């Protein structure tokens, strides 16, 4: 089964639309996972119009009344995906900077891995967003993915998303750029 994974669109606040190539990946995927920061109800509705099988979570740039959970789990062909945005909360170590609150990479990895471990049994994959940085790593024994920003939000950031082919509990990840 093919799973399309995306996050951090920020539509319409910072970008206007999902790149056409990514829209095609969403349309043909068997399942779509979105790790938050649609940016608007309209952006969520747009993604929902492209797929009949969506797992999505709330991100810190989403409207407060958007109807999405902070954490979700979905099983695909013997593999459980635990999805969360990865927003900073009071129990995570963070430092203030002139540009806001910054979380270092290890803190982000710990937060995603800890939530994934608490939400599902093996085999599991944790999916997070928030940083707009692509990640595909194993941290504390858990595979963690961050598809980056589907619209390329941020200075010098390409639009990115992932597709994952899941076969009998194994996965093959492909990064797409637009």
mmCIF file with all atom_site columns, C-alpha atoms in Angstrom:
data_model
loop_
_atom_site.group_PDB
_atom_site.id
_atom_site.type_symbol
_atom_site.label_atom_id
_atom_site.label_alt_id
_atom_site.label_comp_id
_atom_site.label_asym_id
_atom_site.label_entity_id
_atom_site.label_seq_id
_atom_site.pdbx_PDB_ins_code
_atom_site.Cartn_x
_atom_site.Cartn_y
_atom_site.Cartn_z
_atom_site.occupancy
_atom_site.B_iso_or_equiv
_atom_site.pdbx_formal_charge
_atom_site.auth_seq_id
_atom_site.auth_comp_id
_atom_site.auth_asym_id
_atom_site.auth_atom_id
_atom_site.pdbx_PDB_model_num
ATOM 1   C CA . UNK A 1 1   ? 0.000   0.000  0.000  1.00 0.00 ? 1   UNK A CA 1
ATOM 2   C CA . UNK A 1 2   ? 1.164   3.499  -0.764 1.00 0.00 ? 2   UNK A CA 1
ATOM 3   C CA . UNK A 1 3   ? 0.885   6.191  1.906  1.00 0.00 ? 3   UNK A CA 1
ATOM 4   C CA . UNK A 1 4   ? 1.376   9.890  1.130  1.00 0.00 ? 4   UNK A CA 1
ATOM 5   C CA . UNK A 1 5   ? 2.797   11.868 4.072  1.00 0.00 ? 5   UNK A CA 1
ATOM 6   C CA . UNK A 1 6   ? 2.771   15.646 4.265  1.00 0.00 ? 6   UNK A CA 1
ATOM 7   C CA . UNK A 1 7   ? 2.777   18.473 6.788  1.00 0.00 ? 7   UNK A CA 1
ATOM 8   C CA . UNK A 1 8   ? 3.116   22.213 7.342  1.00 0.00 ? 8   UNK A CA 1
ATOM 9   C CA . UNK A 1 9   ? 1.237   23.691 4.382  1.00 0.00 ? 9   UNK A CA 1
ATOM 10  C CA . UNK A 1 10  ? 0.311   27.034 6.026  1.00 0.00 ? 10  UNK A CA 1
ATOM 11  C CA . UNK A 1 11  ? -2.377  27.809 3.416  1.00 0.00 ? 11  UNK A CA 1
ATOM 12  C CA . UNK A 1 12  ? -3.390  30.592 2.842  1.00 0.00 ? 12  UNK A CA 1
ATOM 13  C CA . UNK A 1 13  ? -1.310  32.431 5.449  1.00 0.00 ? 13  UNK A CA 1
ATOM 14  C CA . UNK A 1 14  ? 2.060   31.837 3.805  1.00 0.00 ? 14  UNK A CA 1
ATOM 15  C CA . UNK A 1 15  ? 1.354   29.868 0.635  1.00 0.00 ? 15  UNK A CA 1
ATOM 16  C CA . UNK A 1 16  ? -1.608  29.613 -1.724 1.00 0.00 ? 16  UNK A CA 1
ATOM 17  C CA . UNK A 1 17  ? -1.711  25.998 -2.837 1.00 0.00 ? 17  UNK A CA 1
ATOM 18  C CA . UNK A 1 18  ? -0.224  22.501 -2.638 1.00 0.00 ? 18  UNK A CA 1
ATOM 19  C CA . UNK A 1 19  ? 2.134   21.930 -5.609 1.00 0.00 ? 19  UNK A CA 1
ATOM 20  C CA . UNK A 1 20  ? 0.436   20.068 -8.483 1.00 0.00 ? 20  UNK A CA 1
ATOM 21  C CA . UNK A 1 21  ? 2.918   17.173 -8.355 1.00 0.00 ? 21  UNK A CA 1
ATOM 22  C CA . UNK A 1 22  ? 2.074   16.652 -4.670 1.00 0.00 ? 22  UNK A CA 1
ATOM 23  C CA . UNK A 1 23  ? -1.648  16.807 -5.396 1.00 0.00 ? 23  UNK A CA 1
ATOM 24  C CA . UNK A 1 24  ? -1.141  13.893 -7.792 1.00 0.00 ? 24  UNK A CA 1
ATOM 25  C CA . UNK A 1 25  ? 0.679   11.844 -5.127 1.00 0.00 ? 25  UNK A CA 1
ATOM 26  C CA . UNK A 1 26  ? -2.184  12.495 -2.702 1.00 0.00 ? 26  UNK A CA 1
ATOM 27  C CA . UNK A 1 27  ? -4.810  11.452 -5.248 1.00 0.00 ? 27  UNK A CA 1
ATOM 28  C CA . UNK A 1 28  ? -3.197  8.107  -6.085 1.00 0.00 ? 28  UNK A CA 1
ATOM 29  C CA . UNK A 1 29  ? -2.164  7.111  -2.547 1.00 0.00 ? 29  UNK A CA 1
ATOM 30  C CA . UNK A 1 30  ? -4.094  4.392  -0.743 1.00 0.00 ? 30  UNK A CA 1
ATOM 31  C CA . UNK A 1 31  ? -3.912  6.448  2.464  1.00 0.00 ? 31  UNK A CA 1
ATOM 32  C CA . UNK A 1 32  ? -2.826  10.012 3.282  1.00 0.00 ? 32  UNK A CA 1
ATOM 33  C CA . UNK A 1 33  ? -1.252  11.191 6.547  1.00 0.00 ? 33  UNK A CA 1
ATOM 34  C CA . UNK A 1 34  ? -0.971  14.894 7.409  1.00 0.00 ? 34  UNK A CA 1
ATOM 35  C CA . UNK A 1 35  ? 1.064   15.969 10.458 1.00 0.00 ? 35  UNK A CA 1
ATOM 36  C CA . UNK A 1 36  ? -0.664  19.308 11.014 1.00 0.00 ? 36  UNK A CA 1
ATOM 37  C CA . UNK A 1 37  ? -0.479  22.982 10.072 1.00 0.00 ? 37  UNK A CA 1
ATOM 38  C CA . UNK A 1 38  ? -2.981  22.979 7.246  1.00 0.00 ? 38  UNK A CA 1
ATOM 39  C CA . UNK A 1 39  ? -3.380  26.661 8.053  1.00 0.00 ? 39  UNK A CA 1
ATOM 40  C CA . UNK A 1 40  ? -7.125  26.836 7.412  1.00 0.00 ? 40  UNK A CA 1
ATOM 41  C CA . UNK A 1 41  ? -10.340 24.837 7.199  1.00 0.00 ? 41  UNK A CA 1
ATOM 42  C CA . UNK A 1 42  ? -10.208 25.400 3.427  1.00 0.00 ? 42  UNK A CA 1
ATOM 43  C CA . UNK A 1 43  ? -6.778  23.766 3.163  1.00 0.00 ? 43  UNK A CA 1
ATOM 44  C CA . UNK A 1 44  ? -8.040  20.766 5.158  1.00 0.00 ? 44  UNK A CA 1
ATOM 45  C CA . UNK A 1 45  ? -11.103 20.557 2.878  1.00 0.00 ? 45  UNK A CA 1
ATOM 46  C CA . UNK A 1 46  ? -8.825  20.681 -0.173 1.00 0.00 ? 46  UNK A CA 1
ATOM 47  C CA . UNK A 1 47  ? -6.775  17.708 1.050  1.00 0.00 ? 47  UNK A CA 1
ATOM 48  C CA . UNK A 1 48  ? -9.970  15.838 1.960  1.00 0.00 ? 48  UNK A CA 1
ATOM 49  C CA . UNK A 1 49  ? -11.218 16.425 -1.597 1.00 0.00 ? 49  UNK A CA 1
ATOM 50  C CA . UNK A 1 50  ? -8.139  14.636 -2.954 1.00 0.00 ? 50  UNK A CA 1
ATOM 51  C CA . UNK A 1 51  ? -8.428  11.460 -0.849 1.00 0.00 ? 51  UNK A CA 1
ATOM 52  C CA . UNK A 1 52  ? -11.086 9.342  0.769  1.00 0.00 ? 52  UNK A CA 1
ATOM 53  C CA . UNK A 1 53  ? -8.694  7.982  3.409  1.00 0.00 ? 53  UNK A CA 1
ATOM 54  C CA . UNK A 1 54  ? -7.036  10.679 5.552  1.00 0.00 ? 54  UNK A CA 1
ATOM 55  C CA . UNK A 1 55  ? -5.401  10.582 8.978  1.00 0.00 ? 55  UNK A CA 1
ATOM 56  C CA . UNK A 1 56  ? -4.594  14.117 10.155 1.00 0.00 ? 56  UNK A CA 1
ATOM 57  C CA . UNK A 1 57  ? -3.714  15.980 13.347 1.00 0.00 ? 57  UNK A CA 1
ATOM 58  C CA . UNK A 1 58  ? -3.875  19.518 14.682 1.00 0.00 ? 58  UNK A CA 1
ATOM 59  C CA . UNK A 1 59  ? -0.846  21.775 14.311 1.00 0.00 ? 59  UNK A CA 1
ATOM 60  C CA . UNK A 1 60  ? -0.011  24.993 16.129 1.00 0.00 ? 60  UNK A CA 1
ATOM 61  C CA . UNK A 1 61  ? -0.780  27.101 13.017 1.00 0.00 ? 61  UNK A CA 1
ATOM 62  C CA . UNK A 1 62  ? -4.231  25.564 12.542 1.00 0.00 ? 62  UNK A CA 1
ATOM 63  C CA . UNK A 1 63  ? -7.412  27.393 13.580 1.00 0.00 ? 63  UNK A CA 1
ATOM 64  C CA . UNK A 1 64  ? -8.335  26.592 17.179 1.00 0.00 ? 64  UNK A CA 1
ATOM 65  C CA . UNK A 1 65  ? -11.722 25.232 16.125 1.00 0.00 ? 65  UNK A CA 1
ATOM 66  C CA . UNK A 1 66  ? -10.430 22.905 13.391 1.00 0.00 ? 66  UNK A CA 1
ATOM 67  C CA . UNK A 1 67  ? -11.817 19.434 14.030 1.00 0.00 ? 67  UNK A CA 1
ATOM 68  C CA . UNK A 1 68  ? -8.575  17.460 14.334 1.00 0.00 ? 68  UNK A CA 1
ATOM 69  C CA . UNK A 1 69  ? -7.022  15.523 17.232 1.00 0.00 ? 69  UNK A CA 1
ATOM 70  C CA . UNK A 1 70  ? -3.539  16.327 18.594 1.00 0.00 ? 70  UNK A CA 1
ATOM 71  C CA . UNK A 1 71  ? -2.429  12.693 18.101 1.00 0.00 ? 71  UNK A CA 1
ATOM 72  C CA . UNK A 1 72  ? -3.772  9.952  15.829 1.00 0.00 ? 72  UNK A CA 1
ATOM 73  C CA . UNK A 1 73  ? -2.825  6.374  14.984 1.00 0.00 ? 73  UNK A CA 1
ATOM 74  C CA . UNK A 1 74  ? -3.508  4.344  11.866 1.00 0.00 ? 74  UNK A CA 1
ATOM 75  C CA . UNK A 1 75  ? -2.572  0.779  10.922 1.00 0.00 ? 75  UNK A CA 1
ATOM 76  C CA . UNK A 1 76  ? -1.515  0.165  7.330  1.00 0.00 ? 76  UNK A CA 1
ATOM 77  C CA . UNK A 1 77  ? -0.662  -3.350 6.162  1.00 0.00 ? 77  UNK A CA 1
ATOM 78  C CA . UNK A 1 78  ? 0.681   -4.503 9.531  1.00 0.00 ? 78  UNK A CA 1
ATOM 79  C CA . UNK A 1 79  ? 2.456   -1.259 10.456 1.00 0.00 ? 79  UNK A CA 1
ATOM 80  C CA . UNK A 1 80  ? 1.123   1.321  12.926 1.00 0.00 ? 80  UNK A CA 1
ATOM 81  C CA . UNK A 1 81  ? 1.779   5.000  12.232 1.00 0.00 ? 81  UNK A CA 1
ATOM 82  C CA . UNK A 1 82  ? 1.489   7.399  15.186 1.00 0.00 ? 82  UNK A CA 1
ATOM 83  C CA . UNK A 1 83  ? 0.981   10.961 13.967 1.00 0.00 ? 83  UNK A CA 1
ATOM 84  C CA . UNK A 1 84  ? 1.464   14.211 15.886 1.00 0.00 ? 84  UNK A CA 1
ATOM 85  C CA . UNK A 1 85  ? 2.557   17.680 14.945 1.00 0.00 ? 85  UNK A CA 1
ATOM 86  C CA . UNK A 1 86  ? 5.434   17.954 17.396 1.00 0.00 ? 86  UNK A CA 1
ATOM 87  C CA . UNK A 1 87  ? 4.489   21.316 18.866 1.00 0.00 ? 87  UNK A CA 1
ATOM 88  C CA . UNK A 1 88  ? 6.382   22.547 21.862 1.00 0.00 ? 88  UNK A CA 1
ATOM 89  C CA . UNK A 1 89  ? 4.740   22.029 25.227 1.00 0.00 ? 89  UNK A CA 1
ATOM 90  C CA . UNK A 1 90  ? 5.820   22.980 28.745 1.00 0.00 ? 90  UNK A CA 1
ATOM 91  C CA . UNK A 1 91  ? 7.480   19.638 29.511 1.00 0.00 ? 91  UNK A CA 1
ATOM 92  C CA . UNK A 1 92  ? 9.815   19.847 26.526 1.00 0.00 ? 92  UNK A CA 1
ATOM 93  C CA . UNK A 1 93  ? 13.114  21.649 26.920 1.00 0.00 ? 93  UNK A CA 1
ATOM 94  C CA . UNK A 1 94  ? 13.036  24.845 24.873 1.00 0.00 ? 94  UNK A CA 1
ATOM 95  C CA . UNK A 1 95  ? 14.913  28.098 24.763 1.00 0.00 ? 95  UNK A CA 1
ATOM 96  C CA . UNK A 1 96  ? 13.663  31.523 23.808 1.00 0.00 ? 96  UNK A CA 1
ATOM 97  C CA . UNK A 1 97  ? 15.292  33.369 20.959 1.00 0.00 ? 97  UNK A CA 1
ATOM 98  C CA . UNK A 1 98  ? 14.572  36.654 19.245 1.00 0.00 ? 98  UNK A CA 1
ATOM 99  C CA . UNK A 1 99  ? 12.500  34.736 16.688 1.00 0.00 ? 99  UNK A CA 1
ATOM 100 C CA . UNK A 1 100 ? 10.364  32.839 19.197 1.00 0.00 ? 100 UNK A CA 1
ATOM 101 C CA . UNK A 1 101 ? 10.632  29.470 20.850 1.00 0.00 ? 101 UNK A CA 1
ATOM 102 C CA . UNK A 1 102 ? 13.117  27.034 19.382 1.00 0.00 ? 102 UNK A CA 1
ATOM 103 C CA . UNK A 1 103 ? 13.390  23.325 20.089 1.00 0.00 ? 103 UNK A CA 1
ATOM 104 C CA . UNK A 1 104 ? 16.573  21.513 19.179 1.00 0.00 ? 104 UNK A CA 1
ATOM 105 C CA . UNK A 1 105 ? 16.560  18.380 17.030 1.00 0.00 ? 105 UNK A CA 1
ATOM 106 C CA . UNK A 1 106 ? 17.095  15.947 19.922 1.00 0.00 ? 106 UNK A CA 1
ATOM 107 C CA . UNK A 1 107 ? 14.158  17.416 21.847 1.00 0.00 ? 107 UNK A CA 1
ATOM 108 C CA . UNK A 1 108 ? 11.932  17.013 18.778 1.00 0.00 ? 108 UNK A CA 1
ATOM 109 C CA . UNK A 1 109 ? 13.095  13.421 18.241 1.00 0.00 ? 109 UNK A CA 1
ATOM 110 C CA . UNK A 1 110 ? 12.510  12.601 21.924 1.00 0.00 ? 110 UNK A CA 1
ATOM 111 C CA . UNK A 1 111 ? 9.003   14.092 21.871 1.00 0.00 ? 111 UNK A CA 1
ATOM 112 C CA . UNK A 1 112 ? 7.944   12.177 18.749 1.00 0.00 ? 112 UNK A CA 1
ATOM 113 C CA . UNK A 1 113 ? 9.557   8.897  19.898 1.00 0.00 ? 113 UNK A CA 1
ATOM 114 C CA . UNK A 1 114 ? 8.065   9.106  23.413 1.00 0.00 ? 114 UNK A CA 1
ATOM 115 C CA . UNK A 1 115 ? 4.563   9.760  22.089 1.00 0.00 ? 115 UNK A CA 1
ATOM 116 C CA . UNK A 1 116 ? 4.899   6.984  19.512 1.00 0.00 ? 116 UNK A CA 1
ATOM 117 C CA . UNK A 1 117 ? 6.071   4.507  22.148 1.00 0.00 ? 117 UNK A CA 1
ATOM 118 C CA . UNK A 1 118 ? 3.207   5.442  24.473 1.00 0.00 ? 118 UNK A CA 1
ATOM 119 C CA . UNK A 1 119 ? 0.542   5.141  21.762 1.00 0.00 ? 119 UNK A CA 1
ATOM 120 C CA . UNK A 1 120 ? 1.313   1.877  19.988 1.00 0.00 ? 120 UNK A CA 1
ATOM 121 C CA . UNK A 1 121 ? 3.015   -1.476 20.188 1.00 0.00 ? 121 UNK A CA 1
ATOM 122 C CA . UNK A 1 122 ? 5.750   -2.566 17.788 1.00 0.00 ? 122 UNK A CA 1
ATOM 123 C CA . UNK A 1 123 ? 6.085   -2.257 14.881 1.00 0.00 ? 123 UNK A CA 1
ATOM 124 C CA . UNK A 1 124 ? 5.473   1.482  14.801 1.00 0.00 ? 124 UNK A CA 1
ATOM 125 C CA . UNK A 1 125 ? 6.550   4.556  12.897 1.00 0.00 ? 125 UNK A CA 1
ATOM 126 C CA . UNK A 1 126 ? 6.313   8.037  14.395 1.00 0.00 ? 126 UNK A CA 1
ATOM 127 C CA . UNK A 1 127 ? 5.391   10.910 12.111 1.00 0.00 ? 127 UNK A CA 1
ATOM 128 C CA . UNK A 1 128 ? 5.810   14.533 13.126 1.00 0.00 ? 128 UNK A CA 1
ATOM 129 C CA . UNK A 1 129 ? 5.987   17.951 11.550 1.00 0.00 ? 129 UNK A CA 1
ATOM 130 C CA . UNK A 1 130 ? 6.451   21.455 12.965 1.00 0.00 ? 130 UNK A CA 1
ATOM 131 C CA . UNK A 1 131 ? 10.150  21.936 12.177 1.00 0.00 ? 131 UNK A CA 1
ATOM 132 C CA . UNK A 1 132 ? 9.707   22.043 8.362  1.00 0.00 ? 132 UNK A CA 1
ATOM 133 C CA . UNK A 1 133 ? 12.866  19.924 8.193  1.00 0.00 ? 133 UNK A CA 1
ATOM 134 C CA . UNK A 1 134 ? 12.894  16.540 6.472  1.00 0.00 ? 134 UNK A CA 1
ATOM 135 C CA . UNK A 1 135 ? 13.730  13.686 8.802  1.00 0.00 ? 135 UNK A CA 1
ATOM 136 C CA . UNK A 1 136 ? 14.024  9.932  8.289  1.00 0.00 ? 136 UNK A CA 1
ATOM 137 C CA . UNK A 1 137 ? 15.859  8.369  11.193 1.00 0.00 ? 137 UNK A CA 1
ATOM 138 C CA . UNK A 1 138 ? 15.718  5.727  13.886 1.00 0.00 ? 138 UNK A CA 1
ATOM 139 C CA . UNK A 1 139 ? 15.712  7.260  17.373 1.00 0.00 ? 139 UNK A CA 1
ATOM 140 C CA . UNK A 1 140 ? 15.610  5.120  20.524 1.00 0.00 ? 140 UNK A CA 1
ATOM 141 C CA . UNK A 1 141 ? 14.602  2.162  18.374 1.00 0.00 ? 141 UNK A CA 1
ATOM 142 C CA . UNK A 1 142 ? 11.679  3.907  16.656 1.00 0.00 ? 142 UNK A CA 1
ATOM 143 C CA . UNK A 1 143 ? 11.570  4.961  13.001 1.00 0.00 ? 143 UNK A CA 1
ATOM 144 C CA . UNK A 1 144 ? 10.691  8.656  12.814 1.00 0.00 ? 144 UNK A CA 1
ATOM 145 C CA . UNK A 1 145 ? 9.629   10.598 9.736  1.00 0.00 ? 145 UNK A CA 1
ATOM 146 C CA . UNK A 1 146 ? 9.113   14.310 9.116  1.00 0.00 ? 146 UNK A CA 1
ATOM 147 C CA . UNK A 1 147 ? 8.056   15.122 5.541  1.00 0.00 ? 147 UNK A CA 1
ATOM 148 C CA . UNK A 1 148 ? 9.114   18.781 5.816  1.00 0.00 ? 148 UNK A CA 1
ATOM 149 C CA . UNK A 1 149 ? 6.828   21.506 4.461  1.00 0.00 ? 149 UNK A CA 1
ATOM 150 C CA . UNK A 1 150 ? 4.513   20.527 1.599  1.00 0.00 ? 150 UNK A CA 1
ATOM 151 C CA . UNK A 1 151 ? 4.518   24.108 0.334  1.00 0.00 ? 151 UNK A CA 1
ATOM 152 C CA . UNK A 1 152 ? 8.119   25.052 1.115  1.00 0.00 ? 152 UNK A CA 1
ATOM 153 C CA . UNK A 1 153 ? 7.313   27.465 3.937  1.00 0.00 ? 153 UNK A CA 1
ATOM 154 C CA . UNK A 1 154 ? 10.427  29.114 5.309  1.00 0.00 ? 154 UNK A CA 1
ATOM 155 C CA . UNK A 1 155 ? 13.469  30.791 3.889  1.00 0.00 ? 155 UNK A CA 1
ATOM 156 C CA . UNK A 1 156 ? 15.328  28.659 1.353  1.00 0.00 ? 156 UNK A CA 1
ATOM 157 C CA . UNK A 1 157 ? 13.146  25.594 1.950  1.00 0.00 ? 157 UNK A CA 1
ATOM 158 C CA . UNK A 1 158 ? 11.996  23.399 -0.913 1.00 0.00 ? 158 UNK A CA 1
ATOM 159 C CA . UNK A 1 159 ? 8.472   22.018 -0.867 1.00 0.00 ? 159 UNK A CA 1
ATOM 160 C CA . UNK A 1 160 ? 8.750   18.389 0.267  1.00 0.00 ? 160 UNK A CA 1
ATOM 161 C CA . UNK A 1 161 ? 6.565   15.395 1.047  1.00 0.00 ? 161 UNK A CA 1
ATOM 162 C CA . UNK A 1 162 ? 7.067   11.651 1.361  1.00 0.00 ? 162 UNK A CA 1
ATOM 163 C CA . UNK A 1 163 ? 5.455   8.581  -0.043 1.00 0.00 ? 163 UNK A CA 1
ATOM 164 C CA . UNK A 1 164 ? 5.841   5.304  1.775  1.00 0.00 ? 164 UNK A CA 1
ATOM 165 C CA . UNK A 1 165 ? 5.291   1.878  0.273  1.00 0.00 ? 165 UNK A CA 1
ATOM 166 C CA . UNK A 1 166 ? 4.164   -0.496 3.029  1.00 0.00 ? 166 UNK A CA 1
ATOM 167 C CA . UNK A 1 167 ? 4.395   -4.234 2.389  1.00 0.00 ? 167 UNK A CA 1
ATOM 168 C CA . UNK A 1 168 ? 3.791   -6.762 5.159  1.00 0.00 ? 168 UNK A CA 1
ATOM 169 C CA . UNK A 1 169 ? 4.939   -4.348 7.864  1.00 0.00 ? 169 UNK A CA 1
ATOM 170 C CA . UNK A 1 170 ? 8.032   -3.133 6.002  1.00 0.00 ? 170 UNK A CA 1
ATOM 171 C CA . UNK A 1 171 ? 8.327   0.343  4.538  1.00 0.00 ? 171 UNK A CA 1
ATOM 172 C CA . UNK A 1 172 ? 10.223  1.994  1.727  1.00 0.00 ? 172 UNK A CA 1
ATOM 173 C CA . UNK A 1 173 ? 10.333  5.809  1.973  1.00 0.00 ? 173 UNK A CA 1
ATOM 174 C CA . UNK A 1 174 ? 10.644  8.164  -0.999 1.00 0.00 ? 174 UNK A CA 1
ATOM 175 C CA . UNK A 1 175 ? 11.185  11.914 -0.583 1.00 0.00 ? 175 UNK A CA 1
ATOM 176 C CA . UNK A 1 176 ? 9.584   14.179 -3.202 1.00 0.00 ? 176 UNK A CA 1
ATOM 177 C CA . UNK A 1 177 ? 10.555  17.802 -3.853 1.00 0.00 ? 177 UNK A CA 1
ATOM 178 C CA . UNK A 1 178 ? 8.742   20.463 -5.835 1.00 0.00 ? 178 UNK A CA 1
#
